[in-house]
Amino acid sequence: MRSRYYGTPEQLGFTEALSVYHYITRHLGKTIHRYDRFLIDEALMTPANLDCFNCHLVHGRNCCEKGQPYSMDGENLELFEEHAFAILERHTHDERVRLAKEKGVFEQTRDTNYYASIRTHNGNCLYLVEENGKRICSIHRYALDNGIDPAKLKPFSCSLFPLEIIECDEGILVTAITEETESFSRWGDFYRSTYSCVNPLRRPPNTPAEFFNEAGYVPAWEWGRDLLAAYWGKETIQEFEKLLPLVK
Ligand code: SF4
C-alpha cells in the first residue's frame, strides 16, 4: 500500500495509509469522482475562511508559529534553495542569517519524521517574521516583491492548506481537511482541536465580529484553486470543477 503526501517526499504512516484506503473505498462513485488519475472529493466544498492575519489575535498563535513546514520536493525545493539565504538577508534582522549559514536552513528531527524540513527558530518556522504588527511568511513577501509566484517558492504544503492531496495506489486524492479526513491528513488535528479557519465551531466565544467573519467562509476549493491551476494547468482544474456540483 503506497501513499505519499503530494508535494513532499513524505510517506503516510501505516495507520494513515489504511485510513485513506478505507475513505476512498467508502466514497468512490458517491462523493469522490474519478477524472483521469485524480480522485476529486466533494469535501472540497467544505467552508473555510483563511483569516490568517487575525489568527494570532484569536487563537494566540497561527499555524506558522510553534511549528515548521512539511518537507519540499522537486522544482519547488530547487527554486526555494536558490533564494533561501537572500530571503533571510532581506527580511530578518536578527541572528537567523548567521545561524542558517552555520547549520543550514533545513533540519531533520523526530518532529520532521526525519525528512529535511525548514528549521525552527525560537520554536517558530525560520521564515516567519513580524512586519507592521502582523506575522507574515517572508518567503511569500519576497516572492511578491520579486515577481515570483509564491505558490512556486513557498513550501507546497504551506500553500496547499486547507486542501489535502494524497498520491496512492487508487489515484491522486484531492480533498480538504474535514472531520473525516483528519484521520489521514497531513494537517492532523487542525479540524477537531485547533483553528476556526477550517472549523467555525472552534471560533472562541465573544470573538469580535470582524475576525473569522461568517461571510468569509467559502468552499475550501476556492482557497486552493489557483495553486492547483499553477501546477496542473487551467484545463485540468476546469475538469475538476465539472465534478464539484456547487461550483458555478
Ligand atoms: S514557510 Fe512561510 S507559510 Fe510555511 S510555515 Fe514558514 S512562515 Fe509559514
Short mmCIF file of C-alpha atoms and ligand atoms in Angstrom, two decimals:
data_model
loop_
_atom_site.label_atom_id
_atom_site.label_comp_id
_atom_site.label_asym_id
_atom_site.label_seq_id
_atom_site.Cartn_x
_atom_site.Cartn_y
_atom_site.Cartn_z
CA MET A 1 0.00 0.00 0.00
CA ARG A 2 1.98 3.02 -1.28
CA SER A 3 0.93 6.55 -0.40
CA ARG A 4 2.61 9.92 -0.20
CA TYR A 5 1.64 13.44 0.78
CA TYR A 6 1.70 15.20 -2.58
CA GLY A 7 4.38 17.89 -2.90
CA THR A 8 6.61 16.27 -0.29
CA PRO A 9 8.73 13.13 -0.24
CA GLU A 10 6.81 12.04 2.90
CA GLN A 11 5.06 8.67 3.02
CA LEU A 12 1.90 8.20 5.07
CA GLY A 13 2.28 6.01 8.14
CA PHE A 14 0.60 2.59 8.02
CA THR A 15 -2.48 3.72 10.00
CA GLU A 16 -2.97 6.82 7.84
CA ALA A 17 -2.47 4.83 4.63
CA LEU A 18 -5.08 2.31 5.74
CA SER A 19 -7.43 5.12 6.72
CA VAL A 20 -7.14 6.82 3.32
CA TYR A 21 -7.73 3.49 1.57
CA HIS A 22 -10.95 2.95 3.57
CA TYR A 23 -12.02 6.54 2.95
CA ILE A 24 -11.65 6.20 -0.82
CA THR A 25 -13.36 2.81 -0.86
CA ARG A 26 -16.29 4.18 1.15
CA HIS A 27 -16.86 7.25 -1.03
CA LEU A 28 -15.70 6.41 -4.56
CA GLY A 29 -18.57 6.75 -7.03
CA LYS A 30 -20.67 8.59 -4.43
CA THR A 31 -18.91 11.77 -3.28
CA ILE A 32 -15.49 11.01 -4.76
CA HIS A 33 -15.34 11.21 -8.57
CA ARG A 34 -12.63 9.96 -10.87
CA TYR A 35 -11.07 12.17 -13.53
CA ASP A 36 -8.08 10.56 -15.25
CA ARG A 37 -5.65 9.70 -12.40
CA PHE A 38 -7.35 12.15 -10.00
CA LEU A 39 -9.97 11.38 -7.35
CA ILE A 40 -11.98 14.56 -6.77
CA ASP A 41 -13.70 14.70 -3.40
CA GLU A 42 -16.82 16.79 -2.77
CA ALA A 43 -15.28 17.51 0.64
CA LEU A 44 -13.53 20.29 -1.31
CA MET A 45 -16.76 22.23 -0.84
CA THR A 46 -16.26 22.36 2.96
CA PRO A 47 -16.36 26.01 4.09
CA ALA A 48 -13.07 27.61 5.14
CA ASN A 49 -12.00 31.14 6.00
CA LEU A 50 -8.25 31.76 5.91
CA ASP A 51 -8.34 34.91 8.00
CA CYS A 52 -4.63 34.38 8.68
CA PHE A 53 -3.70 37.92 9.74
CA ASN A 54 -6.18 37.72 12.62
CA CYS A 55 -5.40 34.15 13.61
CA HIS A 56 -2.76 35.07 16.17
CA LEU A 57 -5.20 37.51 17.81
CA VAL A 58 -7.99 34.94 18.06
CA HIS A 59 -6.05 31.76 18.80
CA GLY A 60 -2.90 33.12 20.44
CA ARG A 61 -0.80 31.75 17.59
CA ASN A 62 -1.10 30.94 13.92
CA CYS A 63 -0.11 27.74 12.14
CA CYS A 64 3.39 29.04 11.26
CA GLU A 65 4.11 29.54 14.97
CA LYS A 66 5.34 26.71 17.17
CA GLY A 67 5.96 24.50 14.20
CA GLN A 68 7.62 24.14 10.84
CA PRO A 69 6.54 23.34 7.29
CA TYR A 70 6.44 19.95 5.64
CA SER A 71 9.49 19.00 3.62
CA MET A 72 9.77 20.09 0.00
CA ASP A 73 10.36 18.25 -3.23
CA GLY A 74 11.22 18.69 -6.93
CA GLU A 75 11.19 22.12 -8.60
CA ASN A 76 9.64 23.69 -5.50
CA LEU A 77 12.71 22.70 -3.48
CA GLU A 78 15.16 23.75 -6.21
CA LEU A 79 13.63 27.22 -6.53
CA PHE A 80 13.50 27.70 -2.77
CA GLU A 81 17.15 26.70 -2.38
CA GLU A 82 18.15 29.36 -4.94
CA HIS A 83 16.61 32.10 -2.80
CA ALA A 84 16.77 30.69 0.74
CA PHE A 85 19.56 32.92 2.04
CA ALA A 86 18.54 36.01 0.08
CA ILE A 87 15.10 35.84 1.76
CA LEU A 88 16.62 35.72 5.23
CA GLU A 89 19.05 38.52 4.40
CA ARG A 90 16.23 40.72 3.11
CA HIS A 91 13.58 40.08 5.74
CA THR A 92 15.19 39.08 9.04
CA HIS A 93 17.07 41.39 11.36
CA ASP A 94 18.41 39.03 13.99
CA GLU A 95 20.85 36.13 14.19
CA ARG A 96 18.99 33.97 11.64
CA VAL A 97 21.34 34.55 8.70
CA ARG A 98 24.34 33.57 10.80
CA LEU A 99 22.55 30.53 12.26
CA ALA A 100 21.41 29.38 8.83
CA LYS A 101 24.96 29.74 7.46
CA GLU A 102 26.33 27.69 10.35
CA LYS A 103 23.64 25.00 10.49
CA GLY A 104 21.76 25.24 7.17
CA VAL A 105 18.13 26.25 6.65
CA PHE A 106 16.91 22.65 6.96
CA GLU A 107 16.88 20.23 9.86
CA GLN A 108 15.93 16.57 10.21
CA THR A 109 14.49 15.71 13.61
CA ARG A 110 11.89 13.47 15.15
CA ASP A 111 9.38 16.32 14.72
CA THR A 112 10.00 16.30 10.97
CA ASN A 113 9.78 12.50 10.75
CA TYR A 114 13.49 12.73 9.85
CA TYR A 115 12.73 14.38 6.50
CA ALA A 116 14.70 17.57 5.77
CA SER A 117 12.39 20.47 6.64
CA ILE A 118 12.88 24.20 7.13
CA ARG A 119 14.26 24.52 10.64
CA THR A 120 12.61 26.29 13.54
CA HIS A 121 13.95 29.41 15.22
CA ASN A 122 12.75 30.14 18.75
CA GLY A 123 10.10 27.47 18.18
CA ASN A 124 8.65 29.07 15.04
CA CYS A 125 9.29 28.48 11.36
CA LEU A 126 12.62 30.13 10.46
CA TYR A 127 10.86 32.23 7.80
CA LEU A 128 8.07 33.63 9.97
CA VAL A 129 8.64 37.35 10.52
CA GLU A 130 6.74 40.25 12.02
CA GLU A 131 6.07 43.29 9.86
CA ASN A 132 3.87 46.20 10.95
CA GLY A 133 2.47 44.12 13.82
CA LYS A 134 1.49 41.24 11.51
CA ARG A 135 3.08 37.80 11.44
CA ILE A 136 3.85 37.01 7.84
CA CYS A 137 5.72 34.48 5.73
CA SER A 138 8.90 36.14 4.47
CA ILE A 139 9.09 33.67 1.57
CA HIS A 140 5.67 34.83 0.36
CA ARG A 141 6.62 38.51 0.79
CA TYR A 142 9.95 38.03 -1.02
CA ALA A 143 8.21 36.20 -3.88
CA LEU A 144 5.71 39.03 -4.38
CA ASP A 145 8.46 41.68 -4.22
CA ASN A 146 10.48 39.83 -6.86
CA GLY A 147 7.76 38.87 -9.32
CA ILE A 148 7.94 35.17 -8.40
CA ASP A 149 4.78 33.09 -7.97
CA PRO A 150 4.57 32.50 -4.17
CA ALA A 151 2.97 29.11 -4.88
CA LYS A 152 6.20 28.01 -6.58
CA LEU A 153 8.60 29.39 -3.95
CA LYS A 154 6.88 28.60 -0.63
CA PRO A 155 6.74 25.01 0.60
CA PHE A 156 3.92 23.43 -1.41
CA SER A 157 2.20 22.21 1.76
CA CYS A 158 2.03 25.74 3.19
CA SER A 159 0.24 26.94 0.07
CA LEU A 160 -1.98 23.87 -0.04
CA PHE A 161 -3.84 24.40 3.24
CA PRO A 162 -6.82 23.81 3.71
CA LEU A 163 -6.69 21.27 0.87
CA GLU A 164 -5.10 17.86 1.09
CA ILE A 165 -3.64 15.80 -1.76
CA ILE A 166 -2.53 12.21 -1.37
CA GLU A 167 -0.93 10.05 -4.03
CA CYS A 168 -1.77 6.40 -3.51
CA ASP A 169 -2.38 3.19 -5.45
CA GLU A 170 -6.01 4.22 -6.14
CA GLY A 171 -5.00 7.58 -7.70
CA ILE A 172 -4.36 11.16 -6.55
CA LEU A 173 -6.96 12.06 -3.96
CA VAL A 174 -7.78 15.79 -3.96
CA THR A 175 -9.72 16.66 -0.82
CA ALA A 176 -9.82 19.12 2.09
CA ILE A 177 -9.35 18.98 5.84
CA THR A 178 -12.63 17.86 7.45
CA GLU A 179 -13.70 15.89 10.49
CA GLU A 180 -13.47 12.72 8.42
CA THR A 181 -10.21 13.35 6.52
CA GLU A 182 -8.21 14.43 9.55
CA SER A 183 -7.61 10.76 10.37
CA PHE A 184 -5.12 10.63 7.49
CA SER A 185 -4.47 14.25 6.54
CA ARG A 186 -1.08 15.94 6.95
CA TRP A 187 -2.98 18.61 8.89
CA GLY A 188 -3.57 16.26 11.80
CA ASP A 189 -5.99 17.64 14.37
CA PHE A 190 -6.40 21.06 12.73
CA TYR A 191 -10.13 20.42 12.32
CA ARG A 192 -11.12 18.97 15.66
CA SER A 193 -8.94 20.85 18.08
CA THR A 194 -7.19 23.79 16.56
CA TYR A 195 -8.22 26.59 14.23
CA SER A 196 -11.51 28.27 13.36
CA CYS A 197 -10.38 28.82 9.74
CA VAL A 198 -11.45 25.25 8.94
CA ASN A 199 -13.97 24.73 11.70
CA PRO A 200 -16.27 27.62 12.67
CA LEU A 201 -17.12 25.73 15.90
CA ARG A 202 -13.56 26.47 17.10
CA ARG A 203 -14.25 30.22 16.98
CA PRO A 204 -13.90 31.32 20.61
CA PRO A 205 -16.98 32.90 22.22
CA ASN A 206 -17.00 36.71 22.13
CA THR A 207 -14.63 36.85 19.15
CA PRO A 208 -15.04 40.29 17.51
CA ALA A 209 -17.40 40.01 14.53
CA GLU A 210 -14.74 41.05 12.01
CA PHE A 211 -12.46 38.12 12.86
CA PHE A 212 -13.28 34.87 11.03
CA ASN A 213 -16.48 36.53 9.91
CA GLU A 214 -19.25 34.19 8.80
CA ALA A 215 -19.36 35.80 5.35
CA GLY A 216 -15.69 34.95 4.83
CA TYR A 217 -16.31 31.18 4.78
CA VAL A 218 -16.18 29.95 1.20
CA PRO A 219 -15.53 26.43 -0.17
CA ALA A 220 -12.04 25.20 0.72
CA TRP A 221 -11.62 24.58 -3.01
CA GLU A 222 -11.57 28.32 -3.69
CA TRP A 223 -8.52 28.80 -1.45
CA GLY A 224 -6.55 26.16 -3.35
CA ARG A 225 -7.84 26.57 -6.91
CA ASP A 226 -5.12 28.93 -8.22
CA LEU A 227 -2.37 26.85 -6.64
CA LEU A 228 -3.53 23.70 -8.38
CA ALA A 229 -4.01 25.57 -11.66
CA ALA A 230 -0.37 26.70 -11.41
CA TYR A 231 0.74 23.08 -11.02
CA TRP A 232 -1.71 21.12 -13.17
CA GLY A 233 -3.00 23.69 -15.69
CA LYS A 234 -6.32 25.51 -16.05
CA GLU A 235 -7.91 22.86 -18.27
CA THR A 236 -7.43 20.17 -15.64
CA ILE A 237 -8.92 22.44 -12.98
CA GLN A 238 -11.97 23.10 -15.17
CA GLU A 239 -12.47 19.34 -15.49
CA PHE A 240 -12.33 19.03 -11.69
CA GLU A 241 -14.96 21.73 -11.34
CA LYS A 242 -17.39 19.85 -13.55
CA LEU A 243 -17.34 17.19 -10.84
CA LEU A 244 -17.97 19.64 -7.99
CA PRO A 245 -21.68 20.40 -8.23
CA LEU A 246 -21.68 23.55 -6.11
CA VAL A 247 -19.05 25.40 -8.16
CA LYS A 248 -20.84 27.73 -10.60
S1 SF4 B 1 7.33 28.72 5.12
FE1 SF4 B 1 6.04 30.51 5.39
S2 SF4 B 1 3.91 29.75 5.32
FE2 SF4 B 1 5.29 27.96 5.65
S3 SF4 B 1 5.37 27.69 7.90
FE3 SF4 B 1 7.12 29.00 7.31
S4 SF4 B 1 6.35 31.12 7.55
FE4 SF4 B 1 4.57 29.76 7.50
#
